[in-house]
Structure formats: C-alpha cells, structure tokens
PDB file of C-alpha atoms in Angstrom:
ATOM      1  CA  ASN A1462     -49.930  19.668 -48.556  1.00 71.00           C
ATOM      2  CA  ALA A1463     -48.787  19.693 -44.919  1.00 83.00           C
ATOM      3  CA  GLY A1464     -52.077  18.488 -43.381  1.00 95.00           C
ATOM      4  CA  VAL A1465     -52.319  19.630 -39.755  1.00 97.00           C
ATOM      5  CA  THR A1466     -49.382  21.542 -38.306  1.00 97.00           C
ATOM      6  CA  GLN A1467     -48.791  22.495 -34.675  1.00 98.00           C
ATOM      7  CA  THR A1468     -46.354  24.847 -33.006  1.00 97.00           C
ATOM      8  CA  PRO A1469     -44.402  24.565 -30.828  1.00 97.00           C
ATOM      9  CA  LYS A1470     -43.373  20.910 -30.638  1.00 96.00           C
ATOM     10  CA  PHE A1471     -42.130  21.208 -27.059  1.00 97.00           C
ATOM     11  CA  GLN A1472     -42.662  23.767 -24.314  1.00 97.00           C
ATOM     12  CA  VAL A1473     -41.744  24.068 -20.651  1.00 97.00           C
ATOM     13  CA  LEU A1474     -43.686  26.550 -18.541  1.00 97.00           C
ATOM     14  CA  LYS A1475     -43.584  27.603 -14.930  1.00 98.00           C
ATOM     15  CA  THR A1476     -46.788  27.506 -12.913  1.00 98.00           C
ATOM     16  CA  GLY A1477     -48.812  30.646 -13.617  1.00 97.00           C
ATOM     17  CA  GLN A1478     -47.271  31.423 -16.993  1.00 98.00           C
ATOM     18  CA  SER A1479     -49.435  31.683 -20.081  1.00 97.00           C
ATOM     19  CA  MET A1480     -48.972  30.436 -23.603  1.00 97.00           C
ATOM     20  CA  THR A1481     -50.811  29.810 -26.846  1.00 98.00           C
ATOM     21  CA  LEU A1482     -50.586  26.626 -28.878  1.00 98.00           C
ATOM     22  CA  GLN A1483     -51.040  27.188 -32.572  1.00 98.00           C
ATOM     23  CA  CYS A1484     -52.710  24.856 -35.071  1.00 98.00           C
ATOM     24  CA  ALA A1485     -53.293  25.199 -38.791  1.00 98.00           C
ATOM     25  CA  GLN A1486     -54.735  22.899 -41.443  1.00 97.00           C
ATOM     26  CA  ASP A1487     -54.583  23.134 -45.213  1.00 96.00           C
ATOM     27  CA  MET A1488     -57.266  20.563 -46.074  1.00 95.00           C
ATOM     28  CA  ASN A1489     -60.141  23.076 -46.218  1.00 94.00           C
ATOM     29  CA  HIS A1490     -61.799  21.296 -43.302  1.00 93.00           C
ATOM     30  CA  ASN A1491     -64.718  22.887 -41.515  1.00 93.00           C
ATOM     31  CA  SER A1492     -64.197  21.401 -38.055  1.00 93.00           C
ATOM     32  CA  MET A1493     -61.184  21.599 -35.769  1.00 95.00           C
ATOM     33  CA  TYR A1494     -60.457  20.096 -32.365  1.00 96.00           C
ATOM     34  CA  TRP A1495     -58.034  20.240 -29.453  1.00 98.00           C
ATOM     35  CA  TYR A1496     -57.269  17.104 -27.419  1.00 98.00           C
ATOM     36  CA  ARG A1497     -54.952  16.249 -24.595  1.00 98.00           C
ATOM     37  CA  GLN A1498     -53.397  12.830 -24.137  1.00 96.00           C
ATOM     38  CA  ASP A1499     -52.400  11.585 -20.709  1.00 93.00           C
ATOM     39  CA  PRO A1500     -51.053   8.124 -19.808  1.00 85.00           C
ATOM     40  CA  GLY A1501     -53.859   5.598 -19.445  1.00 82.00           C
ATOM     41  CA  MET A1502     -56.506   8.164 -20.402  1.00 86.00           C
ATOM     42  CA  GLY A1503     -56.613   8.091 -24.168  1.00 89.00           C
ATOM     43  CA  LEU A1504     -57.370  11.362 -25.925  1.00 95.00           C
ATOM     44  CA  ARG A1505     -59.765  13.732 -24.235  1.00 96.00           C
ATOM     45  CA  LEU A1506     -61.482  16.567 -26.067  1.00 96.00           C
ATOM     46  CA  ILE A1507     -60.765  20.029 -24.678  1.00 97.00           C
ATOM     47  CA  TYR A1508     -62.588  22.291 -27.150  1.00 97.00           C
ATOM     48  CA  TYR A1509     -63.810  22.029 -30.690  1.00 95.00           C
ATOM     49  CA  SER A1510     -64.984  24.281 -33.476  1.00 94.00           C
ATOM     50  CA  ALA A1511     -67.630  22.749 -35.707  1.00 90.00           C
ATOM     51  CA  SER A1512     -67.280  25.566 -38.221  1.00 90.00           C
ATOM     52  CA  GLU A1513     -65.588  28.915 -38.591  1.00 90.00           C
ATOM     53  CA  GLY A1514     -66.978  31.327 -36.016  1.00 90.00           C
ATOM     54  CA  THR A1515     -68.164  28.707 -33.529  1.00 92.00           C
ATOM     55  CA  THR A1516     -66.474  27.026 -30.579  1.00 96.00           C
ATOM     56  CA  ASP A1517     -67.780  24.589 -27.975  1.00 94.00           C
ATOM     57  CA  LYS A1518     -66.499  22.952 -24.839  1.00 96.00           C
ATOM     58  CA  GLY A1519     -65.432  19.352 -24.840  1.00 94.00           C
ATOM     59  CA  GLU A1520     -64.885  16.977 -21.975  1.00 93.00           C
ATOM     60  CA  VAL A1521     -62.065  18.849 -20.159  1.00 96.00           C
ATOM     61  CA  PRO A1522     -62.281  22.597 -20.956  1.00 97.00           C
ATOM     62  CA  ASN A1523     -61.340  24.069 -17.561  1.00 97.00           C
ATOM     63  CA  GLY A1524     -58.193  26.195 -17.657  1.00 97.00           C
ATOM     64  CA  TYR A1525     -58.240  26.618 -21.435  1.00 98.00           C
ATOM     65  CA  ASN A1526     -59.574  29.047 -24.005  1.00 97.00           C
ATOM     66  CA  VAL A1527     -59.693  28.751 -27.771  1.00 98.00           C
ATOM     67  CA  SER A1528     -59.917  30.989 -30.798  1.00 97.00           C
ATOM     68  CA  ARG A1529     -60.984  29.966 -34.293  1.00 96.00           C
ATOM     69  CA  LEU A1530     -59.015  32.655 -36.065  1.00 89.00           C
ATOM     70  CA  ASN A1531     -60.216  31.687 -39.547  1.00 95.00           C
ATOM     71  CA  LYS A1532     -61.085  28.483 -41.369  1.00 95.00           C
ATOM     72  CA  ARG A1533     -57.452  27.303 -41.287  1.00 97.00           C
ATOM     73  CA  GLU A1534     -56.351  28.195 -37.770  1.00 97.00           C
ATOM     74  CA  PHE A1535     -57.478  27.163 -34.299  1.00 98.00           C
ATOM     75  CA  SER A1536     -55.449  28.182 -31.250  1.00 98.00           C
ATOM     76  CA  LEU A1537     -55.505  26.939 -27.656  1.00 98.00           C
ATOM     77  CA  ARG A1538     -54.551  29.278 -24.823  1.00 98.00           C
ATOM     78  CA  LEU A1539     -53.504  28.458 -21.288  1.00 97.00           C
ATOM     79  CA  GLU A1540     -53.980  31.654 -19.274  1.00 94.00           C
ATOM     80  CA  SER A1541     -52.329  30.462 -16.052  1.00 97.00           C
ATOM     81  CA  ALA A1542     -50.594  27.128 -16.469  1.00 97.00           C
ATOM     82  CA  ALA A1543     -50.832  24.491 -13.745  1.00 97.00           C
ATOM     83  CA  PRO A1544     -48.848  21.253 -13.303  1.00 97.00           C
ATOM     84  CA  SER A1545     -52.068  19.314 -14.024  1.00 97.00           C
ATOM     85  CA  GLN A1546     -51.883  20.695 -17.565  1.00 97.00           C
ATOM     86  CA  THR A1547     -48.669  18.804 -18.247  1.00 97.00           C
ATOM     87  CA  SER A1548     -49.675  16.676 -21.208  1.00 97.00           C
ATOM     88  CA  VAL A1549     -49.333  16.107 -24.917  1.00 97.00           C
ATOM     89  CA  TYR A1550     -51.722  18.286 -26.898  1.00 98.00           C
ATOM     90  CA  PHE A1551     -53.064  17.321 -30.298  1.00 98.00           C
ATOM     91  CA  CYS A1552     -54.951  19.395 -32.785  1.00 98.00           C
ATOM     92  CA  ALA A1553     -57.185  17.690 -35.332  1.00 97.00           C
ATOM     93  CA  SER A1554     -59.466  18.623 -38.186  1.00 95.00           C
ATOM     94  CA  SER A1555     -62.287  17.000 -40.134  1.00 93.00           C
ATOM     95  CA  THR A1556     -64.685  17.786 -42.928  1.00 88.00           C
ATOM     96  CA  GLY A1557     -67.396  17.988 -40.283  1.00 75.00           C
ATOM     97  CA  GLY A1558     -70.136  16.134 -42.072  1.00 69.00           C
ATOM     98  CA  GLY A1559     -71.227  14.238 -45.156  1.00 65.00           C
ATOM     99  CA  GLY A1560     -71.003  10.886 -43.425  1.00 68.00           C
ATOM    100  CA  SER A1561     -67.225  11.108 -43.115  1.00 71.00           C
ATOM    101  CA  TYR A1562     -66.213  11.472 -39.499  1.00 87.00           C
ATOM    102  CA  GLU A1563     -62.501  10.815 -39.700  1.00 92.00           C
ATOM    103  CA  GLN A1564     -60.334  13.343 -37.943  1.00 94.00           C
ATOM    104  CA  TYR A1565     -56.777  14.100 -39.024  1.00 95.00           C
ATOM    105  CA  PHE A1566     -54.249  14.877 -36.339  1.00 97.00           C
ATOM    106  CA  GLY A1567     -51.203  17.057 -36.055  1.00 98.00           C
ATOM    107  CA  PRO A1568     -47.890  15.824 -34.597  1.00 97.00           C
ATOM    108  CA  GLY A1569     -48.596  17.151 -31.101  1.00 97.00           C
ATOM    109  CA  THR A1570     -47.124  19.597 -28.603  1.00 97.00           C
ATOM    110  CA  ARG A1571     -45.484  18.181 -25.496  1.00 97.00           C
ATOM    111  CA  LEU A1572     -46.063  20.619 -22.640  1.00 97.00           C
ATOM    112  CA  THR A1573     -44.461  20.422 -19.218  1.00 97.00           C
ATOM    113  CA  VAL A1574     -45.564  22.734 -16.419  1.00 97.00           C
ATOM    114  CA  THR A1575     -43.204  22.889 -13.430  1.00 97.00           C
TER     115      THR A1575
ATOM    116  CA  ASP B1493     -67.690   7.469 -16.800  1.00 69.00           C
ATOM    117  CA  GLN B1494     -65.750   5.804 -19.606  1.00 81.00           C
ATOM    118  CA  GLN B1495     -68.050   5.382 -22.568  1.00 93.00           C
ATOM    119  CA  VAL B1496     -65.392   3.619 -24.646  1.00 96.00           C
ATOM    120  CA  LYS B1497     -63.190   1.011 -23.016  1.00 96.00           C
ATOM    121  CA  GLN B1498     -60.148  -0.863 -24.196  1.00 96.00           C
ATOM    122  CA  ASN B1499     -59.593  -3.342 -21.410  1.00 91.00           C
ATOM    123  CA  SER B1500     -56.267  -4.730 -22.624  1.00 95.00           C
ATOM    124  CA  PRO B1501     -53.457  -2.215 -22.031  1.00 94.00           C
ATOM    125  CA  SER B1502     -51.084  -4.286 -24.154  1.00 97.00           C
ATOM    126  CA  LEU B1503     -50.900  -7.205 -26.556  1.00 97.00           C
ATOM    127  CA  SER B1504     -47.907  -9.136 -27.840  1.00 98.00           C
ATOM    128  CA  VAL B1505     -48.135 -11.158 -31.075  1.00 98.00           C
ATOM    129  CA  GLN B1506     -45.691 -13.088 -33.232  1.00 98.00           C
ATOM    130  CA  GLU B1507     -45.016 -11.766 -36.719  1.00 98.00           C
ATOM    131  CA  GLY B1508     -47.303 -13.382 -39.281  1.00 98.00           C
ATOM    132  CA  ARG B1509     -50.009 -14.251 -36.769  1.00 98.00           C
ATOM    133  CA  ILE B1510     -53.321 -12.508 -36.202  1.00 98.00           C
ATOM    134  CA  SER B1511     -53.627  -9.533 -33.847  1.00 98.00           C
ATOM    135  CA  ILE B1512     -57.051  -8.942 -32.315  1.00 98.00           C
ATOM    136  CA  LEU B1513     -57.682  -5.689 -30.492  1.00 98.00           C
ATOM    137  CA  ASN B1514     -60.933  -5.255 -28.610  1.00 98.00           C
ATOM    138  CA  CYS B1515     -63.097  -2.314 -27.651  1.00 98.00           C
ATOM    139  CA  ASP B1516     -66.358  -2.051 -25.697  1.00 98.00           C
ATOM    140  CA  TYR B1517     -68.738   0.868 -25.513  1.00 97.00           C
ATOM    141  CA  THR B1518     -71.649   1.765 -23.270  1.00 96.00           C
ATOM    142  CA  ASN B1519     -73.561   4.411 -25.214  1.00 93.00           C
ATOM    143  CA  SER B1520     -76.081   2.793 -27.568  1.00 93.00           C
ATOM    144  CA  MET B1521     -76.428   6.109 -29.426  1.00 93.00           C
ATOM    145  CA  PHE B1522     -72.974   5.765 -30.985  1.00 94.00           C
ATOM    146  CA  ASP B1523     -73.437   5.262 -34.715  1.00 92.00           C
ATOM    147  CA  TYR B1524     -69.890   5.338 -36.107  1.00 94.00           C
ATOM    148  CA  PHE B1525     -66.689   3.760 -34.900  1.00 96.00           C
ATOM    149  CA  LEU B1526     -63.060   4.317 -35.830  1.00 96.00           C
ATOM    150  CA  TRP B1527     -59.631   2.859 -35.161  1.00 98.00           C
ATOM    151  CA  TYR B1528     -56.515   4.998 -34.973  1.00 98.00           C
ATOM    152  CA  LYS B1529     -52.879   3.973 -34.837  1.00 98.00           C
ATOM    153  CA  LYS B1530     -50.244   6.017 -33.044  1.00 97.00           C
ATOM    154  CA  TYR B1531     -46.475   5.772 -33.149  1.00 97.00           C
ATOM    155  CA  PRO B1532     -44.357   7.434 -30.426  1.00 93.00           C
ATOM    156  CA  ALA B1533     -43.868  11.185 -30.867  1.00 92.00           C
ATOM    157  CA  GLU B1534     -46.422  11.318 -33.701  1.00 95.00           C
ATOM    158  CA  GLY B1535     -50.087  12.174 -33.929  1.00 97.00           C
ATOM    159  CA  PRO B1536     -52.725   9.437 -34.284  1.00 97.00           C
ATOM    160  CA  THR B1537     -53.440   8.353 -37.847  1.00 97.00           C
ATOM    161  CA  PHE B1538     -56.785   7.074 -39.054  1.00 96.00           C
ATOM    162  CA  LEU B1539     -56.817   3.366 -39.839  1.00 97.00           C
ATOM    163  CA  ILE B1540     -60.317   2.081 -40.521  1.00 97.00           C
ATOM    164  CA  SER B1541     -63.907   2.833 -39.605  1.00 95.00           C
ATOM    165  CA  ILE B1542     -67.340   1.237 -39.557  1.00 96.00           C
ATOM    166  CA  SER B1543     -70.868   2.542 -39.526  1.00 94.00           C
ATOM    167  CA  SER B1544     -73.429   1.054 -37.154  1.00 94.00           C
ATOM    168  CA  ILE B1545     -75.436  -0.190 -40.141  1.00 94.00           C
ATOM    169  CA  LYS B1546     -72.649  -2.648 -40.962  1.00 95.00           C
ATOM    170  CA  ASP B1547     -71.077  -5.463 -38.998  1.00 96.00           C
ATOM    171  CA  LYS B1548     -67.789  -5.750 -40.884  1.00 98.00           C
ATOM    172  CA  ASN B1549     -65.439  -3.551 -42.862  1.00 97.00           C
ATOM    173  CA  GLU B1550     -62.185  -4.615 -44.498  1.00 98.00           C
ATOM    174  CA  ASP B1551     -59.196  -2.694 -45.778  1.00 97.00           C
ATOM    175  CA  GLY B1552     -56.263  -4.834 -46.791  1.00 98.00           C
ATOM    176  CA  ARG B1553     -54.825  -6.542 -43.724  1.00 98.00           C
ATOM    177  CA  PHE B1554     -57.222  -4.710 -41.406  1.00 98.00           C
ATOM    178  CA  THR B1555     -60.775  -5.776 -40.625  1.00 98.00           C
ATOM    179  CA  VAL B1556     -63.111  -4.213 -38.093  1.00 98.00           C
ATOM    180  CA  PHE B1557     -66.053  -6.177 -36.701  1.00 98.00           C
ATOM    181  CA  LEU B1558     -68.997  -4.589 -34.922  1.00 98.00           C
ATOM    182  CA  ASN B1559     -71.384  -6.447 -32.616  1.00 97.00           C
ATOM    183  CA  LYS B1560     -74.080  -3.929 -31.722  1.00 96.00           C
ATOM    184  CA  SER B1561     -75.992  -6.206 -29.377  1.00 96.00           C
ATOM    185  CA  ALA B1562     -72.854  -6.745 -27.307  1.00 97.00           C
ATOM    186  CA  LYS B1563     -71.675  -3.144 -27.790  1.00 97.00           C
ATOM    187  CA  HIS B1564     -68.319  -4.535 -28.869  1.00 98.00           C
ATOM    188  CA  LEU B1565     -65.961  -3.954 -31.741  1.00 97.00           C
ATOM    189  CA  SER B1566     -62.689  -5.546 -32.654  1.00 98.00           C
ATOM    190  CA  LEU B1567     -59.833  -4.868 -35.027  1.00 98.00           C
ATOM    191  CA  HIS B1568     -58.147  -7.832 -36.716  1.00 98.00           C
ATOM    192  CA  ILE B1569     -54.730  -7.462 -38.314  1.00 98.00           C
ATOM    193  CA  VAL B1570     -53.709 -10.365 -40.525  1.00 98.00           C
ATOM    194  CA  PRO B1571     -50.858 -11.053 -40.951  1.00 98.00           C
ATOM    195  CA  SER B1572     -49.229  -8.939 -38.264  1.00 98.00           C
ATOM    196  CA  GLN B1573     -45.989  -7.193 -39.161  1.00 98.00           C
ATOM    197  CA  PRO B1574     -43.327  -5.581 -36.947  1.00 97.00           C
ATOM    198  CA  GLY B1575     -44.295  -2.175 -38.392  1.00 97.00           C
ATOM    199  CA  ASP B1576     -47.746  -2.638 -36.870  1.00 98.00           C
ATOM    200  CA  SER B1577     -46.235  -2.187 -33.401  1.00 98.00           C
ATOM    201  CA  ALA B1578     -47.947   0.946 -32.093  1.00 98.00           C
ATOM    202  CA  VAL B1579     -50.703   2.136 -29.792  1.00 97.00           C
ATOM    203  CA  TYR B1580     -54.194   1.516 -31.163  1.00 98.00           C
ATOM    204  CA  PHE B1581     -57.125   3.661 -30.109  1.00 97.00           C
ATOM    205  CA  CYS B1582     -60.754   2.933 -30.813  1.00 97.00           C
ATOM    206  CA  ALA B1583     -63.149   5.857 -30.985  1.00 96.00           C
ATOM    207  CA  ALA B1584     -66.893   6.291 -31.263  1.00 96.00           C
ATOM    208  CA  THR B1585     -69.226   9.102 -32.210  1.00 93.00           C
ATOM    209  CA  LYS B1586     -72.911   9.906 -32.488  1.00 89.00           C
ATOM    210  CA  TYR B1587     -73.840  12.188 -35.351  1.00 78.00           C
ATOM    211  CA  GLY B1588     -70.175  12.757 -36.103  1.00 72.00           C
ATOM    212  CA  ASN B1589     -69.313  15.942 -34.293  1.00 71.00           C
ATOM    213  CA  LYS B1590     -67.210  14.596 -31.417  1.00 88.00           C
ATOM    214  CA  LEU B1591     -65.112  11.467 -31.026  1.00 93.00           C
ATOM    215  CA  VAL B1592     -64.873   9.619 -27.716  1.00 94.00           C
ATOM    216  CA  PHE B1593     -61.631   7.651 -27.444  1.00 95.00           C
ATOM    217  CA  GLY B1594     -60.651   4.584 -25.505  1.00 96.00           C
ATOM    218  CA  ALA B1595     -57.459   4.531 -23.450  1.00 95.00           C
ATOM    219  CA  GLY B1596     -55.520   2.616 -26.098  1.00 96.00           C
ATOM    220  CA  THR B1597     -53.846  -0.777 -26.463  1.00 97.00           C
ATOM    221  CA  ILE B1598     -50.110  -1.138 -27.059  1.00 97.00           C
ATOM    222  CA  LEU B1599     -49.477  -3.752 -29.740  1.00 98.00           C
ATOM    223  CA  ARG B1600     -46.041  -5.351 -29.982  1.00 98.00           C
ATOM    224  CA  VAL B1601     -45.369  -7.571 -32.973  1.00 98.00           C
ATOM    225  CA  LYS B1602     -42.315  -9.749 -32.410  1.00 97.00           C
ATOM    226  CA  SER B1603     -40.157 -10.846 -35.316  1.00 93.00           C
TER     227      SER B1603
END
C-alpha cells in the first residue's frame, strides 16, 4: 500500500517548456488535489477533482491544466512553464465525504523553472 | 485575503515542555479544522482534527482546542520531543471539499 505517489521527484525546466506531473493513489479515494507550496505561503490549491470525471479550479489555477485519468490518477500539466511556477508541488487524496475530511499527501515534486 | 493565519513563523521549546501552536481564521463558515505536520523533503502528514461542534479533541500527546467565538484554534503538544521538530500547518474547510491552509509554524524542540 504505497498511498499517494508522485513522479518525478525533481525537475528543472526552461521558460516555455511543458511538462506533466503525475500522481496516483491506491486508497480508493474519490477526491484528488494538486497544491503548490511556496515559502511563507503555506499550501495553495491549484485544482481538485471531487470525483472521477470532474475537475474544478482552486485558488491559483492560472498556467495549469489537469486531467483525472481514472479514479487512481490525477495529472497536472504546465503548458508553458514560467519562473513564477518554481515551487514544490503536492498531490493529495481524500475519501471526499462521510464526515472525514483528512487529505493524504504525496512526497512532492520540486520544480525549478529557469 | 488570508482566511487562515498562523502568526508565529517559528517556535522554540525545550524537550519535555509544552508546545502551543496557534491559528486564527476569518471565515465563520468553516466547520472542520485540521493540523498537519511536515518534515523537510516530505509531504504533509495528518495529525489531528476537530469538528466545529466540539471544543477539544485529544490524541495521545496532541490536543487541539477550538474557540469558535474567537475564531481561534491551538495545538498543544505535551510533552514535546525532539522528533516533533517540523513545520505545522493548520487547515480549515467548510463542507469538506477544499482545505484552506495557514502559512505554517516551524517548531524546534531542543534537547
């Protein structure tokens, strides 16, 4: 039982390049989330998927797209990377209801855009 | 507009003593609150939570207190251990679909 896994762990991009961050969970959770963490800012929600087949914008969605590929997988795409997207990205999942709101996080992807 | 605020960027405590981490929120619609702990180069891990219908929840050395009238919650760690040194985030949600996080407090427990 691996929980939430993310690939890659580290990535360096040049401005304008594109990439996809991958996330998978094996806890049969309905909801999945993408966050970014910047110094002094806490974790900010980029996009989330309340259930398979749905996605919604979070607090900071500009410059990103997401795909909920199936119940297990939720990917985040940067179409044209910018230095402002240098950050640590976390994927998380949760049951999505039933009075239990805890989210479980992956280990993160550290992205640098030069 | 920060809806969840952790006004202390850092806290230093002696091993064995109590650590108190504080969190304030502005949105009265929040009905569930959580604390997460994060070590360097790892993802946040869930620590403890509390529903707005309660004012206290305990789990071993960790206790969370909620004061709804003051829109304030706190996490007490007793006794503090060196392994508790980490960044602590409080988070809040209404209806459970999205968490709003504070900026975090770095806790250092000195041995």
